[in-house]
mmCIF file of C-alpha atoms in Angstrom:
data_model
loop_
_atom_site.group_PDB
_atom_site.id
_atom_site.type_symbol
_atom_site.label_atom_id
_atom_site.label_comp_id
_atom_site.label_asym_id
_atom_site.label_seq_id
_atom_site.Cartn_x
_atom_site.Cartn_y
_atom_site.Cartn_z
ATOM 1 C CA MET A 1 0.000 0.000 0.000
ATOM 2 C CA ALA A 2 2.798 2.368 0.893
ATOM 3 C CA SER A 3 4.557 1.725 -2.406
ATOM 4 C CA GLU A 4 1.327 2.276 -4.362
ATOM 5 C CA GLN A 5 0.707 5.547 -2.523
ATOM 6 C CA ALA A 6 4.274 6.647 -3.230
ATOM 7 C CA ALA A 7 3.808 5.871 -6.915
ATOM 8 C CA THR A 8 0.556 7.819 -6.989
ATOM 9 C CA ASP A 9 2.189 10.807 -5.300
ATOM 10 C CA ALA A 10 5.101 10.696 -7.743
ATOM 11 C CA MET A 11 2.685 10.677 -10.686
ATOM 12 C CA SER A 12 0.738 13.608 -9.299
ATOM 13 C CA ASP A 13 3.969 15.536 -8.844
ATOM 14 C CA SER A 14 4.991 14.843 -12.442
ATOM 15 C CA TYR A 15 1.583 15.871 -13.830
ATOM 16 C CA ARG A 16 0.355 18.666 -11.626
ATOM 17 C CA GLY A 17 -2.144 19.747 -14.231
ATOM 18 C CA MET A 18 -2.367 22.988 -16.138
ATOM 19 C CA SER A 19 -1.819 26.255 -14.345
ATOM 20 C CA SER A 20 -4.524 28.926 -14.412
ATOM 21 C CA ASP A 21 -2.439 30.945 -16.882
ATOM 22 C CA ASN A 22 -2.107 27.947 -19.202
ATOM 23 C CA ILE A 23 -5.875 27.394 -19.060
ATOM 24 C CA LYS A 24 -6.493 31.032 -20.001
ATOM 25 C CA GLY A 25 -4.030 30.686 -22.862
ATOM 26 C CA LEU A 26 -5.742 27.465 -23.986
ATOM 27 C CA VAL A 27 -9.217 29.042 -24.114
ATOM 28 C CA LEU A 28 -7.909 32.053 -26.016
ATOM 29 C CA ALA A 29 -5.998 29.838 -28.449
ATOM 30 C CA LEU A 30 -9.100 27.730 -29.177
ATOM 31 C CA SER A 31 -11.139 30.878 -29.845
ATOM 32 C CA SER A 32 -8.390 32.154 -32.096
ATOM 33 C CA SER A 33 -8.381 28.942 -34.153
ATOM 34 C CA PHE A 34 -12.103 29.231 -34.823
ATOM 35 C CA PHE A 35 -11.934 32.818 -36.075
ATOM 36 C CA ILE A 36 -8.762 32.325 -38.105
ATOM 37 C CA GLY A 37 -10.040 29.123 -39.719
ATOM 38 C CA ALA A 38 -13.231 30.861 -40.811
ATOM 39 C CA SER A 39 -11.313 33.906 -42.050
ATOM 40 C CA PHE A 40 -9.397 31.845 -44.638
ATOM 41 C CA ILE A 41 -12.653 30.942 -46.343
ATOM 42 C CA VAL A 42 -14.175 34.436 -46.251
ATOM 43 C CA LYS A 43 -10.960 36.004 -47.538
ATOM 44 C CA LYS A 44 -10.726 33.396 -50.299
ATOM 45 C CA LYS A 45 -14.255 34.242 -51.443
ATOM 46 C CA GLY A 46 -13.357 37.926 -51.386
ATOM 47 C CA LEU A 47 -10.158 37.357 -53.370
ATOM 48 C CA LYS A 48 -11.998 35.354 -56.026
ATOM 49 C CA LYS A 49 -14.733 37.978 -56.315
ATOM 50 C CA ALA A 50 -12.160 40.774 -56.576
ATOM 51 C CA GLY A 51 -10.108 38.802 -59.099
ATOM 52 C CA ALA A 52 -13.136 38.468 -61.383
ATOM 53 C CA SER A 53 -13.307 42.235 -61.850
ATOM 54 C CA GLY A 54 -9.724 43.376 -61.327
ATOM 55 C CA VAL A 55 -6.085 42.298 -61.161
ATOM 56 C CA ARG A 56 -5.655 39.203 -58.999
ATOM 57 C CA ALA A 57 -3.489 39.322 -55.872
ATOM 58 C CA GLY A 58 -1.501 36.340 -57.123
ATOM 59 C CA VAL A 59 -0.064 38.434 -59.957
ATOM 60 C CA GLY A 60 0.494 41.569 -57.907
ATOM 61 C CA GLY A 61 -2.946 43.166 -57.910
ATOM 62 C CA TYR A 62 -4.594 44.881 -54.953
ATOM 63 C CA SER A 63 -8.221 45.043 -56.128
ATOM 64 C CA TYR A 64 -9.202 42.940 -53.106
ATOM 65 C CA LEU A 65 -8.737 46.067 -50.970
ATOM 66 C CA TYR A 66 -11.994 47.374 -52.473
ATOM 67 C CA GLU A 67 -13.899 44.167 -51.774
ATOM 68 C CA PRO A 68 -16.106 44.233 -48.582
ATOM 69 C CA LEU A 69 -16.078 40.426 -48.349
ATOM 70 C CA TRP A 70 -12.281 40.404 -48.136
ATOM 71 C CA TRP A 71 -12.413 43.008 -45.374
ATOM 72 C CA THR A 72 -14.948 40.868 -43.503
ATOM 73 C CA GLY A 73 -12.484 38.002 -43.630
ATOM 74 C CA MET A 74 -9.706 40.330 -42.602
ATOM 75 C CA ILE A 75 -11.658 41.569 -39.568
ATOM 76 C CA THR A 76 -12.431 37.973 -38.613
ATOM 77 C CA MET A 77 -8.740 37.142 -38.833
ATOM 78 C CA ILE A 78 -7.847 40.215 -36.750
ATOM 79 C CA VAL A 79 -10.243 39.066 -34.020
ATOM 80 C CA GLY A 80 -8.588 35.665 -34.097
ATOM 81 C CA GLU A 81 -5.130 37.186 -34.014
ATOM 82 C CA ILE A 82 -6.073 39.364 -31.030
ATOM 83 C CA ALA A 83 -7.193 36.250 -29.169
ATOM 84 C CA ASN A 84 -3.976 34.551 -30.237
ATOM 85 C CA PHE A 85 -1.981 37.589 -29.112
ATOM 86 C CA ALA A 86 -3.585 37.405 -25.680
ATOM 87 C CA ALA A 87 -2.970 33.650 -25.490
ATOM 88 C CA TYR A 88 0.789 34.163 -25.826
ATOM 89 C CA ALA A 89 0.719 36.466 -22.812
ATOM 90 C CA PHE A 90 -0.514 33.613 -20.620
ATOM 91 C CA ALA A 91 0.895 30.399 -22.102
ATOM 92 C CA PRO A 92 4.162 29.284 -23.759
ATOM 93 C CA ALA A 93 4.423 29.191 -27.546
ATOM 94 C CA ILE A 94 4.816 25.393 -27.464
ATOM 95 C CA LEU A 95 1.236 25.213 -26.137
ATOM 96 C CA VAL A 96 -0.401 28.015 -28.133
ATOM 97 C CA THR A 97 1.098 27.589 -31.601
ATOM 98 C CA PRO A 98 0.299 23.887 -32.260
ATOM 99 C CA LEU A 99 -3.362 24.561 -31.469
ATOM 100 C CA GLY A 100 -3.470 26.363 -34.790
ATOM 101 C CA ALA A 101 -4.134 22.877 -36.188
ATOM 102 C CA LEU A 102 -7.752 23.383 -35.193
ATOM 103 C CA SER A 103 -7.963 26.308 -37.608
ATOM 104 C CA ILE A 104 -6.915 23.873 -40.356
ATOM 105 C CA ILE A 105 -9.839 21.621 -39.507
ATOM 106 C CA ILE A 106 -12.296 24.516 -39.512
ATOM 107 C CA SER A 107 -10.841 25.851 -42.761
ATOM 108 C CA ALA A 108 -10.951 22.430 -44.483
ATOM 109 C CA VAL A 109 -14.539 21.729 -43.420
ATOM 110 C CA LEU A 110 -15.774 25.176 -44.457
ATOM 111 C CA ALA A 111 -13.880 24.932 -47.762
ATOM 112 C CA HIS A 112 -15.658 21.618 -48.392
ATOM 113 C CA VAL A 113 -19.083 23.148 -47.667
ATOM 114 C CA ILE A 114 -18.730 26.693 -49.035
ATOM 115 C CA LEU A 115 -15.985 26.604 -51.675
ATOM 116 C CA ARG A 116 -16.745 23.053 -52.881
ATOM 117 C CA GLU A 117 -13.103 22.054 -52.330
ATOM 118 C CA ARG A 118 -13.770 18.383 -51.633
ATOM 119 C CA LEU A 119 -12.636 16.819 -48.346
ATOM 120 C CA HIS A 120 -11.737 13.151 -48.867
ATOM 121 C CA ILE A 121 -12.339 10.482 -46.212
ATOM 122 C CA PHE A 122 -8.609 10.463 -45.444
ATOM 123 C CA GLY A 123 -8.816 14.210 -44.984
ATOM 124 C CA ILE A 124 -11.328 13.535 -42.209
ATOM 125 C CA LEU A 125 -8.807 11.135 -40.680
ATOM 126 C CA GLY A 126 -6.232 13.922 -40.958
ATOM 127 C CA CYS A 127 -8.540 16.214 -38.996
ATOM 128 C CA ALA A 128 -8.855 13.562 -36.285
ATOM 129 C CA LEU A 129 -5.068 13.195 -36.079
ATOM 130 C CA CYS A 130 -4.726 16.971 -35.693
ATOM 131 C CA VAL A 131 -7.143 16.873 -32.746
ATOM 132 C CA VAL A 132 -5.329 13.956 -31.078
ATOM 133 C CA GLY A 133 -1.953 15.629 -31.523
ATOM 134 C CA SER A 134 -3.254 18.908 -30.138
ATOM 135 C CA ILE A 135 -4.662 17.198 -27.036
ATOM 136 C CA THR A 136 -1.349 15.423 -26.463
ATOM 137 C CA ILE A 137 0.580 18.680 -26.573
ATOM 138 C CA VAL A 138 -1.928 20.480 -24.341
ATOM 139 C CA LEU A 139 -1.656 17.795 -21.651
ATOM 140 C CA HIS A 140 2.153 17.925 -21.589
ATOM 141 C CA ALA A 141 2.871 21.598 -22.265
ATOM 142 C CA PRO A 142 5.418 23.379 -20.032
ATOM 143 C CA GLN A 143 4.325 25.967 -17.491
ATOM 144 C CA GLU A 144 4.709 29.602 -18.515
ATOM 145 C CA ARG A 145 8.030 31.224 -17.648
ATOM 146 C CA GLU A 146 7.831 33.810 -14.861
ATOM 147 C CA ILE A 147 8.818 37.198 -16.304
ATOM 148 C CA GLU A 148 8.610 40.441 -14.342
ATOM 149 C CA SER A 149 9.730 42.983 -16.941
ATOM 150 C CA VAL A 150 9.922 43.412 -20.697
ATOM 151 C CA LYS A 151 13.634 43.960 -20.153
ATOM 152 C CA GLU A 152 13.919 40.276 -19.282
ATOM 153 C CA VAL A 153 12.401 39.391 -22.659
ATOM 154 C CA TRP A 154 14.814 41.768 -24.371
ATOM 155 C CA ASP A 155 17.733 40.083 -22.638
ATOM 156 C CA LEU A 156 16.499 36.714 -23.906
ATOM 157 C CA ALA A 157 16.092 38.110 -27.440
ATOM 158 C CA THR A 158 19.644 39.510 -27.509
ATOM 159 C CA GLU A 159 21.392 36.332 -26.420
ATOM 160 C CA PRO A 160 23.820 35.062 -29.112
ATOM 161 C CA ALA A 161 21.803 31.963 -30.011
ATOM 162 C CA PHE A 162 18.615 33.861 -30.821
ATOM 163 C CA VAL A 163 20.468 36.727 -32.527
ATOM 164 C CA PHE A 164 22.033 34.136 -34.840
ATOM 165 C CA TYR A 165 18.611 32.577 -35.538
ATOM 166 C CA ALA A 166 17.029 35.979 -36.278
ATOM 167 C CA ALA A 167 19.882 36.995 -38.590
ATOM 168 C CA LEU A 168 19.626 33.686 -40.453
ATOM 169 C CA VAL A 169 15.862 34.098 -40.886
ATOM 170 C CA ILE A 170 16.196 37.645 -42.223
ATOM 171 C CA ALA A 171 18.902 36.588 -44.686
ATOM 172 C CA VAL A 172 16.825 33.678 -46.032
ATOM 173 C CA VAL A 173 13.695 35.872 -46.341
ATOM 174 C CA VAL A 174 15.593 38.500 -48.329
ATOM 175 C CA VAL A 175 16.907 35.838 -50.730
ATOM 176 C CA LEU A 176 13.438 34.335 -51.153
ATOM 177 C CA ILE A 177 11.719 37.677 -51.790
ATOM 178 C CA TYR A 178 14.227 39.080 -54.264
ATOM 179 C CA HIS A 179 15.370 35.936 -56.064
ATOM 180 C CA TYR A 180 13.000 32.964 -55.796
ATOM 181 C CA VAL A 181 9.533 34.502 -55.406
ATOM 182 C CA PRO A 182 9.630 36.481 -58.723
ATOM 183 C CA GLN A 183 10.685 33.351 -60.634
ATOM 184 C CA TYR A 184 8.833 30.518 -58.919
ATOM 185 C CA GLY A 185 6.138 32.079 -56.708
ATOM 186 C CA GLN A 186 3.296 31.348 -59.171
ATOM 187 C CA THR A 187 4.144 27.658 -59.554
ATOM 188 C CA HIS A 188 5.682 26.595 -56.197
ATOM 189 C CA ILE A 189 3.735 27.227 -53.001
ATOM 190 C CA TRP A 190 6.800 26.794 -50.780
ATOM 191 C CA PHE A 191 8.217 30.234 -51.516
ATOM 192 C CA TYR A 192 5.165 32.294 -50.540
ATOM 193 C CA ILE A 193 4.570 30.127 -47.472
ATOM 194 C CA GLY A 194 8.277 30.082 -46.640
ATOM 195 C CA VAL A 195 8.363 33.873 -46.360
ATOM 196 C CA CYS A 196 5.206 33.898 -44.208
ATOM 197 C CA SER A 197 6.494 31.179 -41.898
ATOM 198 C CA LEU A 198 10.006 32.495 -41.391
ATOM 199 C CA VAL A 199 8.800 36.022 -40.705
ATOM 200 C CA GLY A 200 6.013 34.587 -38.558
ATOM 201 C CA SER A 201 8.428 32.857 -36.201
ATOM 202 C CA LEU A 202 9.970 36.246 -35.392
ATOM 203 C CA SER A 203 6.596 37.967 -35.115
ATOM 204 C CA VAL A 204 5.367 35.414 -32.558
ATOM 205 C CA MET A 205 8.353 36.054 -30.325
ATOM 206 C CA SER A 206 7.677 39.795 -30.520
ATOM 207 C CA VAL A 207 3.943 39.280 -30.000
ATOM 208 C CA LYS A 208 4.682 37.254 -26.897
ATOM 209 C CA ALA A 209 6.953 40.031 -25.617
ATOM 210 C CA LEU A 210 4.199 42.612 -26.204
ATOM 211 C CA GLY A 211 1.605 40.380 -24.580
ATOM 212 C CA ILE A 212 3.757 40.056 -21.474
ATOM 213 C CA ALA A 213 4.364 43.820 -21.440
ATOM 214 C CA LEU A 214 0.628 44.577 -21.647
ATOM 215 C CA LYS A 215 -0.238 41.983 -19.019
ATOM 216 C CA LEU A 216 2.297 43.477 -16.614
ATOM 217 C CA THR A 217 1.102 47.001 -17.426
ATOM 218 C CA LEU A 218 -2.527 46.121 -16.730
ATOM 219 C CA SER A 219 -1.495 44.494 -13.463
ATOM 220 C CA GLY A 220 0.098 47.760 -12.291
ATOM 221 C CA THR A 221 3.703 47.572 -13.542
ATOM 222 C CA ASN A 222 3.957 49.990 -16.471
ATOM 223 C CA GLN A 223 6.095 48.547 -19.271
ATOM 224 C CA LEU A 224 5.266 51.235 -21.848
ATOM 225 C CA ILE A 225 8.013 53.464 -20.465
ATOM 226 C CA TYR A 226 10.700 51.104 -21.753
ATOM 227 C CA PRO A 227 12.026 51.607 -25.321
ATOM 228 C CA GLN A 228 12.268 47.818 -25.720
ATOM 229 C CA THR A 229 8.477 47.614 -25.718
ATOM 230 C CA TRP A 230 8.226 49.959 -28.687
ATOM 231 C CA VAL A 231 10.977 48.118 -30.547
ATOM 232 C CA PHE A 232 8.877 44.971 -30.264
ATOM 233 C CA VAL A 233 5.870 46.953 -31.553
ATOM 234 C CA MET A 234 7.791 47.971 -34.690
ATOM 235 C CA ILE A 235 8.981 44.405 -35.274
ATOM 236 C CA VAL A 236 5.432 43.072 -34.970
ATOM 237 C CA LEU A 237 4.025 45.635 -37.421
ATOM 238 C CA SER A 238 6.746 44.935 -39.997
ATOM 239 C CA CYS A 239 6.377 41.176 -39.720
ATOM 240 C CA VAL A 240 2.569 41.167 -39.824
ATOM 241 C CA LEU A 241 2.434 43.350 -42.936
ATOM 242 C CA THR A 242 4.906 41.045 -44.687
ATOM 243 C CA GLN A 243 2.989 37.945 -43.643
ATOM 244 C CA MET A 244 -0.342 39.403 -44.798
ATOM 245 C CA ASN A 245 1.022 40.331 -48.219
ATOM 246 C CA TYR A 246 2.521 36.921 -49.009
ATOM 247 C CA LEU A 247 -0.319 34.956 -47.446
ATOM 248 C CA ASN A 248 -2.753 36.820 -49.726
ATOM 249 C CA LYS A 249 -0.610 35.859 -52.713
ATOM 250 C CA ALA A 250 -0.584 32.207 -51.618
ATOM 251 C CA LEU A 251 -4.349 32.106 -51.005
ATOM 252 C CA ASP A 252 -5.121 33.694 -54.347
ATOM 253 C CA THR A 253 -2.788 31.385 -56.275
ATOM 254 C CA PHE A 254 -3.266 27.999 -54.608
ATOM 255 C CA ASN A 255 -6.016 25.837 -53.154
ATOM 256 C CA THR A 256 -7.092 26.961 -49.673
ATOM 257 C CA ALA A 257 -6.912 23.468 -48.187
ATOM 258 C CA VAL A 258 -3.329 23.181 -49.429
ATOM 259 C CA VAL A 259 -2.231 26.607 -48.208
ATOM 260 C CA SER A 260 -3.621 26.170 -44.691
ATOM 261 C CA PRO A 261 -1.860 22.911 -43.680
ATOM 262 C CA ILE A 262 1.468 23.734 -45.309
ATOM 263 C CA TYR A 263 1.493 27.158 -43.701
ATOM 264 C CA TYR A 264 0.611 25.585 -40.365
ATOM 265 C CA VAL A 265 3.385 22.976 -40.538
ATOM 266 C CA MET A 266 6.116 25.418 -41.539
ATOM 267 C CA PHE A 267 4.960 28.232 -39.279
ATOM 268 C CA THR A 268 4.503 26.016 -36.213
ATOM 269 C CA SER A 269 7.797 24.184 -36.667
ATOM 270 C CA LEU A 270 9.774 27.412 -36.986
ATOM 271 C CA THR A 271 7.911 29.062 -34.111
ATOM 272 C CA ILE A 272 8.655 26.145 -31.781
ATOM 273 C CA VAL A 273 12.316 26.307 -32.765
ATOM 274 C CA ALA A 274 12.391 30.054 -32.115
ATOM 275 C CA SER A 275 10.620 29.657 -28.765
ATOM 276 C CA VAL A 276 12.938 26.874 -27.612
ATOM 277 C CA ILE A 277 15.939 29.030 -28.494
ATOM 278 C CA MET A 278 14.643 32.285 -26.999
ATOM 279 C CA PHE A 279 12.498 31.251 -24.028
ATOM 280 C CA LYS A 280 14.216 27.903 -23.365
ATOM 281 C CA ASP A 281 10.867 26.163 -22.862
ATOM 282 C CA TRP A 282 12.370 22.679 -22.751
ATOM 283 C CA ASP A 283 14.749 23.586 -19.930
ATOM 284 C CA ARG A 284 11.779 23.327 -17.557
ATOM 285 C CA GLN A 285 10.740 19.843 -18.706
ATOM 286 C CA ASN A 286 12.024 16.306 -18.419
ATOM 287 C CA LEU A 287 12.850 14.052 -21.369
ATOM 288 C CA THR A 288 9.526 12.178 -21.187
ATOM 289 C CA GLN A 289 7.498 15.374 -21.513
ATOM 290 C CA ILE A 290 9.626 16.644 -24.397
ATOM 291 C CA VAL A 291 9.335 13.344 -26.307
ATOM 292 C CA THR A 292 5.568 13.260 -25.704
ATOM 293 C CA GLU A 293 5.203 16.802 -27.054
ATOM 294 C CA LEU A 294 7.239 15.865 -30.124
ATOM 295 C CA CYS A 295 5.050 12.793 -30.670
ATOM 296 C CA GLY A 296 1.971 15.013 -30.451
ATOM 297 C CA PHE A 297 3.477 17.407 -32.952
ATOM 298 C CA VAL A 298 4.376 14.563 -35.344
ATOM 299 C CA THR A 299 0.777 13.340 -35.036
ATOM 300 C CA ILE A 300 -0.424 16.803 -36.086
ATOM 301 C CA LEU A 301 2.033 16.810 -38.983
ATOM 302 C CA SER A 302 0.656 13.441 -40.094
ATOM 303 C CA GLY A 303 -2.837 14.876 -40.035
ATOM 304 C CA THR A 304 -1.883 17.909 -42.094
ATOM 305 C CA PHE A 305 -0.042 15.632 -44.544
ATOM 306 C CA LEU A 306 -3.208 13.597 -45.064
ATOM 307 C CA LEU A 307 -5.240 16.774 -45.546
ATOM 308 C CA HIS A 308 -2.742 17.949 -48.134
ATOM 309 C CA LYS A 309 -2.330 14.716 -50.075
ATOM 310 C CA THR A 310 -5.997 13.737 -50.212
ATOM 311 C CA LYS A 311 -7.621 17.143 -50.680
ATOM 312 C CA ASP A 312 -7.973 16.795 -54.436
ATOM 313 C CA MET A 313 -9.080 13.164 -54.440
ATOM 314 C CA ALA A 314 -12.669 12.690 -55.542
ATOM 315 C CA ASP A 315 -14.435 9.609 -54.218
ATOM 316 C CA GLY A 316 -13.968 6.816 -56.748
ATOM 317 C CA CYS A 317 -12.132 9.023 -59.261
ATOM 318 C CA SER A 318 -8.546 10.000 -59.847
ATOM 319 C CA VAL A 319 -7.351 13.580 -59.914
ATOM 320 C CA SER A 320 -6.213 13.271 -63.504
ATOM 321 C CA ARG A 321 -9.762 12.558 -64.685
ATOM 322 C CA LEU A 322 -11.597 15.365 -62.922
ATOM 323 C CA PRO A 323 -10.770 19.029 -62.352
ATOM 324 C CA LYS A 324 -10.560 20.322 -58.791
ATOM 325 C CA HIS A 325 -13.741 22.358 -59.147
ATOM 326 C CA ASP A 326 -16.520 22.330 -61.645
ATOM 327 C CA ASN A 327 -17.836 25.838 -61.076
ATOM 328 C CA GLU A 328 -16.834 28.645 -63.386
ATOM 329 C CA ASP A 329 -15.287 30.866 -60.721
ATOM 330 C CA SER A 330 -12.848 28.202 -59.560
ATOM 331 C CA PHE A 331 -9.119 28.485 -59.877
ATOM 332 C CA GLY A 332 -6.538 25.850 -60.646
ATOM 333 C CA GLU A 333 -3.412 25.167 -58.643
ATOM 334 C CA GLU A 334 -1.545 27.986 -60.349
ATOM 335 C CA GLY A 335 -4.483 30.369 -59.961
ATOM 336 C CA ILE A 336 -5.650 29.933 -63.579
ATOM 337 C CA PRO A 337 -9.456 29.990 -63.935
ATOM 338 C CA LEU A 338 -10.901 26.580 -64.821
ATOM 339 C CA LYS A 339 -13.623 26.205 -67.451
ATOM 340 C CA ARG A 340 -16.976 24.651 -66.772
ATOM 341 C CA GLN A 341 -16.937 20.877 -67.072
ATOM 342 C CA ASP A 342 -19.679 20.926 -69.722
ATOM 343 C CA THR A 343 -17.473 23.227 -71.809
ATOM 344 C CA LEU A 344 -14.615 20.762 -71.498
ATOM 345 C CA ARG A 345 -16.900 17.946 -72.694
ATOM 346 C CA ALA A 346 -17.984 20.012 -75.673
ATOM 347 C CA THR A 347 -14.369 20.553 -76.723
#
């Protein structure tokens, strides 16, 4: 009996449950996923409507700025991002960022219903894997690091390891934007999404710094007097504008259910790397917890892979025999409008 009690006590010590801050971050992250997932679909509809009467975003046009439907999607995304912003103030990035998988599920389901981008049975399995992986990570996420000043975050951001990571990211983004995107952006999704994801990993670290600063300010310790806070503000604005521009290009050029999972995988992977380097999340965990989190993340990756690979599969038919969409306002993988199927039969 004594040995069983000791084992029970040891288990309870290892898994003390989520802190109140982590729970707040979890709720905010779930809300964020819902709004962001829905925003992909609304923005896609707005981009397609704007592209029918103006220059498409995928080839450098900005006619979507005059489309109310696109702005509706943009406002929905902003609401989601605000919730996500708040989540980072309460919970570590390793907990908050992977929950973005839920936005993939919402986006894929809505794309199936609204945009007629078919969701194959294996895509449904992919959604289930994303949920299982998310739950695994939530149950084993590290507790939030105790930070009492934005200066502490600045010190973490200026350590050699993270400075090297940030410099490497900026160098790769510059090469992608000025060399690869002009040549291959319209035919290879990796370049648009690569820019978004790399820049996004830096923006999340800055967003987390701002979230901590605002939380401390609202609790009575003013952080707005420090110049570091405003440096983080400028970094966030620059990164978000860059992400928005290249995400619009990706959404307008490629299938929504392909953009969402690939963006999630790249963005989440790079954000976790950045968070581990800057905030040293894994220093507060044992090997079992780290391995379990990685297994959860791999499970999510498997789900997004299934969503990606099976998105264009029609039940009982091969992709080569049927177009992705059979409505006249659909777009192919390179953003080229597809003809009606009856027109194809006639020719």
